[in-house]
């Protein structure tokens, strides 16, 4: 529930209102806008008499919040969230580009790719150590050893690293990982999300294969409810009837998520399309419609990649994408602030 106060509310009445709400175990999150102050009420508001509130002198309006997510909701947090990662950030003025191979394969591979993507302007390095593969017979990732190699590449380049956790039992290995990724298949692993809520680390949540935006936001809410506000959302294509591309990239999620939430939104055109030549146009489109960043798979020798070679860019192709994206950035769509 949200209470919109009249301009310059009388202080005594405001104190009484707050005390009354607190007495019902409702916590109050005030946000001062340019003209009005709004009070975000968190807790069970089902027993609050909305008509009684509306009748108060200091109250302009009261709205019941339909969305079941509070922490992730733009209504309670007008300003964009900026997630700090090492010396960089996701959200705000920085356009984040997370690039690297689908899977960490060898020290040479991850270090070579890391240096190349850094040269082209990537802000973070990705690489999977624990791989969620559809077939149990496919390459499952180098697991703990993969993480060690990823950290070597981090040391070499200074790039913060992003890698996927598949199970809670792996968490102790992630101490030096900068951003923990929750993959599409684990988006609704609620026990995992709850635990990540206690880490304080940036958590990148990928949209589930058939998840609605509300479900994605509820997953973010799980992490945030544990006290961790460092959440990054990532659209990576959803399942539709179309088979020409690996998934269907739902770019309309960018402005919609920006409206619904203050969390940063990035786009993964690699998993969304599954086709390397489609990564550039979709990366450009994602940039144009206001995404906060991109996640792009880059391999030093895509034809020999152990995973997702068909969608992986060579370092040269990645450099070309970066130039195209940088040319678009100054013209990218920005959500107008709500009146
Ligand atoms: C990945 O980023 O390596 C990955 C497996 O992506 P997704 O969870 O989106 O399939
Ligand atoms: Mn991949």
XYZ file of C-alpha atoms and ligand atoms in Angstrom:
350
model
C 0.000 0.000 0.000
C 1.192 3.498 -0.800
C 0.126 6.696 0.876
C 0.643 9.892 -1.069
C 0.839 12.805 1.312
C -0.410 16.300 0.585
C 2.212 18.987 0.139
C 3.748 20.150 3.437
C 1.850 17.773 5.728
C 1.261 18.925 9.267
C 4.004 17.341 11.373
C 1.897 16.273 14.368
C -0.633 14.510 12.165
C 2.161 12.777 10.268
C 3.741 11.544 13.503
C 0.363 10.202 14.639
C -0.176 8.443 11.325
C 3.266 6.823 11.448
C 2.758 5.695 15.053
C -0.600 4.212 14.209
C 0.813 2.276 11.246
C 3.795 1.092 13.287
C 1.436 -0.165 15.964
C 0.025 -2.528 13.327
C 3.520 -3.914 12.594
C 3.709 -2.062 9.311
C 7.055 -0.563 8.405
C 7.115 2.719 6.559
C 9.493 3.641 3.744
C 9.164 7.329 2.953
C 10.363 8.661 -0.387
C 10.575 12.380 -0.910
C 9.680 13.386 -4.432
C 9.970 16.888 -5.818
C 6.434 17.808 -4.923
C 5.014 15.035 -2.770
C 6.230 12.603 -0.168
C 5.039 9.049 -0.513
C 4.979 6.442 2.233
C 5.550 2.874 1.132
C 3.968 0.510 3.625
C 5.530 -2.900 3.992
C 3.802 -5.577 5.995
C 0.330 -6.983 6.110
C -1.813 -4.029 5.102
C -4.923 -6.078 4.526
C -6.363 -4.875 7.808
C -5.713 -1.171 7.179
C -8.886 0.789 6.530
C -8.193 2.572 3.246
C -11.202 4.881 3.562
C -10.087 5.969 6.991
C -6.669 6.836 5.618
C -8.144 8.776 2.712
C -10.179 10.838 5.120
C -7.069 12.170 6.884
C -6.222 15.830 6.260
C -2.617 15.149 5.333
C -3.384 12.361 2.848
C -3.771 13.109 -0.851
C -4.396 9.549 -2.003
C -3.928 5.926 -1.052
C -3.254 3.096 -3.456
C -3.201 -0.580 -2.873
C -0.149 -2.074 -4.495
C -1.088 -4.955 -6.721
C 2.412 -6.192 -7.279
C 3.540 -8.775 -4.757
C 7.133 -7.540 -4.902
C 8.012 -4.637 -2.637
C 11.801 -4.398 -2.515
C 12.202 -4.616 -6.275
C 9.309 -2.268 -6.939
C 9.995 1.088 -8.588
C 7.125 2.533 -6.610
C 9.118 2.275 -3.387
C 12.454 3.182 -4.872
C 12.248 5.864 -7.486
C 15.930 6.030 -8.369
C 17.728 3.421 -10.431
C 19.734 0.965 -8.395
C 23.438 0.949 -9.112
C 25.161 -2.335 -8.340
C 28.838 -1.797 -7.519
C 31.154 -4.486 -8.842
C 34.871 -3.996 -8.112
C 35.887 -0.721 -9.714
C 32.911 -0.752 -12.036
C 29.140 -0.872 -11.650
C 25.984 -2.073 -13.310
C 23.259 0.523 -13.777
C 23.478 4.303 -13.729
C 25.826 5.936 -16.206
C 27.930 2.883 -16.919
C 26.965 0.577 -19.788
C 28.164 -2.850 -18.663
C 29.413 -5.383 -21.109
C 30.005 -8.836 -19.662
C 31.903 -10.909 -22.199
C 33.684 -14.223 -22.280
C 33.282 -17.843 -23.208
C 30.283 -19.991 -22.452
C 32.568 -22.370 -20.548
C 36.038 -22.054 -19.130
C 38.072 -24.668 -20.988
C 41.786 -24.034 -20.442
C 43.951 -21.366 -18.836
C 45.127 -20.177 -22.266
C 41.551 -19.952 -23.547
C 40.098 -17.933 -20.667
C 43.148 -15.651 -20.372
C 43.319 -14.993 -24.112
C 39.618 -14.197 -24.305
C 39.805 -12.065 -21.148
C 42.600 -9.907 -22.557
C 40.851 -9.544 -25.906
C 37.463 -8.520 -24.517
C 39.132 -6.094 -22.128
C 40.933 -4.440 -25.041
C 37.588 -4.014 -26.799
C 35.996 -2.385 -23.761
C 34.241 -5.165 -21.841
C 33.678 -4.195 -18.213
C 33.468 -7.735 -16.848
C 34.551 -11.246 -17.755
C 32.161 -14.179 -17.884
C 32.888 -17.882 -18.043
C 30.975 -20.938 -16.870
C 32.594 -23.442 -14.517
C 29.409 -25.251 -13.478
C 27.396 -25.755 -16.648
C 23.682 -26.525 -16.735
C 23.608 -28.755 -19.820
C 20.462 -30.318 -21.222
C 22.284 -33.631 -21.707
C 24.148 -35.319 -18.859
C 26.624 -36.573 -21.496
C 27.593 -33.063 -22.637
C 30.589 -31.186 -21.188
C 29.607 -30.240 -17.638
C 32.277 -27.593 -17.073
C 35.594 -27.729 -15.221
C 33.789 -26.992 -11.951
C 36.172 -25.974 -9.115
C 39.190 -26.014 -11.398
C 37.307 -23.796 -13.847
C 36.781 -21.240 -11.098
C 40.514 -21.266 -10.359
C 41.261 -20.520 -14.013
C 38.653 -17.769 -14.084
C 40.280 -16.146 -11.046
C 43.648 -16.312 -12.823
C 42.142 -14.393 -15.729
C 40.687 -11.908 -13.237
C 44.135 -11.388 -11.729
C 45.712 -11.030 -15.151
C 43.270 -8.449 -16.502
C 41.723 -6.878 -13.416
C 38.279 -7.556 -14.870
C 35.625 -8.517 -12.325
C 34.226 -11.982 -13.020
C 30.711 -13.344 -13.432
C 30.004 -17.054 -13.184
C 27.059 -19.322 -12.555
C 26.238 -21.171 -9.369
C 24.055 -24.249 -9.793
C 23.746 -25.474 -6.260
C 24.096 -24.153 -2.716
C 26.862 -26.657 -2.021
C 29.106 -24.673 -4.414
C 28.751 -21.358 -2.577
C 31.960 -21.627 -0.540
C 33.928 -21.686 -3.818
C 32.515 -18.316 -4.868
C 34.277 -16.050 -2.336
C 36.401 -14.271 -4.945
C 33.751 -14.283 -7.649
C 32.463 -10.739 -8.153
C 28.995 -11.480 -9.526
C 27.157 -14.740 -8.911
C 24.935 -15.737 -11.803
C 21.714 -17.654 -11.298
C 20.953 -19.300 -14.620
C 17.627 -19.437 -16.399
C 17.044 -23.000 -15.235
C 17.569 -22.036 -11.602
C 15.597 -18.812 -11.629
C 12.994 -20.344 -9.356
C 15.342 -22.311 -7.119
C 13.996 -20.491 -4.114
C 16.308 -22.069 -1.536
C 19.301 -20.952 -3.611
C 17.878 -17.446 -3.991
C 17.202 -17.186 -0.255
C 20.777 -18.149 0.580
C 22.189 -15.698 -1.982
C 20.126 -13.053 -0.222
C 22.450 -13.433 2.744
C 25.694 -13.055 0.800
C 25.698 -9.330 0.036
C 27.315 -10.164 -3.317
C 25.937 -8.907 -6.643
C 23.543 -11.518 -8.011
C 22.730 -11.681 -11.719
C 19.422 -13.459 -12.268
C 18.612 -14.736 -15.732
C 14.990 -14.917 -16.783
C 13.615 -18.453 -16.809
C 12.816 -20.119 -20.114
C 9.075 -19.635 -19.636
C 8.936 -17.052 -16.901
C 6.874 -13.918 -16.840
C 8.433 -10.630 -15.839
C 6.526 -10.777 -12.574
C 8.036 -14.172 -11.834
C 11.491 -12.783 -12.605
C 10.851 -9.908 -10.227
C 9.625 -12.295 -7.545
C 12.932 -14.153 -7.847
C 14.761 -10.857 -7.371
C 12.489 -10.258 -4.396
C 13.659 -13.514 -2.802
C 17.254 -12.274 -2.865
C 16.309 -8.797 -1.701
C 14.076 -10.071 1.095
C 17.226 -11.586 2.605
C 18.808 -8.143 2.730
C 20.788 -8.206 -0.511
C 19.766 -5.382 -2.844
C 22.551 -6.028 -5.346
C 20.461 -7.685 -7.999
C 20.906 -7.476 -11.776
C 18.216 -8.809 -14.108
C 19.092 -10.482 -17.394
C 16.799 -11.303 -20.309
C 18.227 -14.189 -22.346
C 15.337 -15.128 -24.593
C 12.192 -17.047 -23.788
C 10.497 -20.122 -25.226
C 7.961 -19.435 -27.934
C 6.608 -21.388 -30.902
C 9.415 -19.972 -33.073
C 12.226 -22.384 -33.889
C 14.382 -20.288 -36.245
C 16.238 -18.864 -33.287
C 17.302 -20.709 -30.132
C 14.920 -18.582 -28.068
C 12.883 -15.446 -28.700
C 14.516 -12.268 -27.439
C 11.884 -10.284 -25.588
C 13.335 -6.803 -25.914
C 10.078 -5.231 -24.832
C 11.031 -6.411 -21.360
C 13.569 -3.583 -21.152
C 11.210 -0.601 -20.983
C 8.650 -2.666 -19.080
C 11.130 -3.792 -16.419
C 12.498 -0.255 -16.202
C 8.978 0.888 -15.400
C 8.283 -1.876 -12.880
C 11.616 -1.984 -11.104
C 14.651 0.101 -10.198
C 17.015 -2.828 -10.737
C 19.429 -2.776 -13.692
C 18.471 -4.811 -16.748
C 20.939 -6.399 -19.121
C 20.410 -8.393 -22.315
C 22.090 -11.613 -23.420
C 21.735 -11.747 -27.221
C 23.932 -14.864 -27.420
C 21.624 -17.308 -25.640
C 18.594 -15.457 -26.969
C 19.398 -16.101 -30.617
C 21.875 -18.981 -30.540
C 23.409 -17.658 -33.771
C 26.633 -15.654 -33.817
C 25.733 -13.312 -36.700
C 22.525 -12.302 -34.929
C 24.344 -11.141 -31.830
C 25.370 -7.796 -33.355
C 21.942 -6.562 -34.508
C 20.294 -7.704 -31.278
C 23.041 -6.152 -29.141
C 22.512 -2.881 -31.032
C 18.741 -3.074 -30.551
C 19.129 -3.862 -26.844
C 21.399 -0.850 -26.443
C 18.989 1.386 -28.330
C 15.967 0.459 -26.213
C 17.673 1.370 -22.954
C 19.289 -1.759 -21.524
C 21.946 -1.192 -18.853
C 24.310 -3.622 -20.479
C 24.933 -6.808 -22.392
C 26.208 -10.296 -21.780
C 27.956 -11.705 -24.846
C 29.677 -15.041 -25.415
C 33.148 -14.718 -26.944
C 35.523 -17.586 -27.742
C 39.038 -17.470 -29.169
C 38.150 -20.373 -31.479
C 34.337 -20.731 -31.625
C 34.411 -23.741 -33.967
C 36.243 -25.723 -31.305
C 34.216 -24.465 -28.343
C 33.074 -27.191 -25.948
C 29.784 -25.389 -25.460
C 27.704 -22.891 -27.475
C 30.215 -22.371 -30.284
C 27.462 -21.504 -32.783
C 26.512 -18.389 -30.856
C 30.011 -17.379 -29.775
C 31.784 -14.410 -31.330
C 35.443 -14.286 -32.216
C 37.335 -11.498 -30.434
C 37.354 -9.547 -33.737
C 33.583 -9.878 -34.152
C 33.132 -8.817 -30.519
C 35.244 -5.740 -31.157
C 32.986 -4.880 -34.085
C 29.889 -5.250 -31.876
C 31.441 -2.968 -29.261
C 32.027 -0.259 -31.836
C 28.452 -0.506 -33.083
C 27.094 -0.423 -29.529
C 29.248 2.557 -28.553
C 27.951 4.482 -31.555
C 24.362 3.884 -30.442
C 24.816 4.559 -26.732
C 24.507 8.378 -26.857
C 21.140 7.967 -28.620
C 19.769 5.186 -26.414
C 16.233 5.487 -25.095
C 15.946 6.714 -21.516
C 12.833 6.133 -19.473
C 11.231 9.456 -18.579
C 10.785 9.950 -14.840
C 7.200 9.341 -13.766
C 5.302 12.553 -13.136
C 25.045 -19.050 -19.392
O 24.983 -17.817 -19.338
O 26.119 -19.663 -19.416
C 23.803 -19.834 -19.415
C 23.807 -21.143 -19.213
O 22.740 -19.083 -19.690
P 21.167 -19.376 -19.440
O 21.020 -19.715 -17.977
O 20.556 -18.093 -19.841
O 20.802 -20.511 -20.346
Mn 26.322 -20.572 -23.191
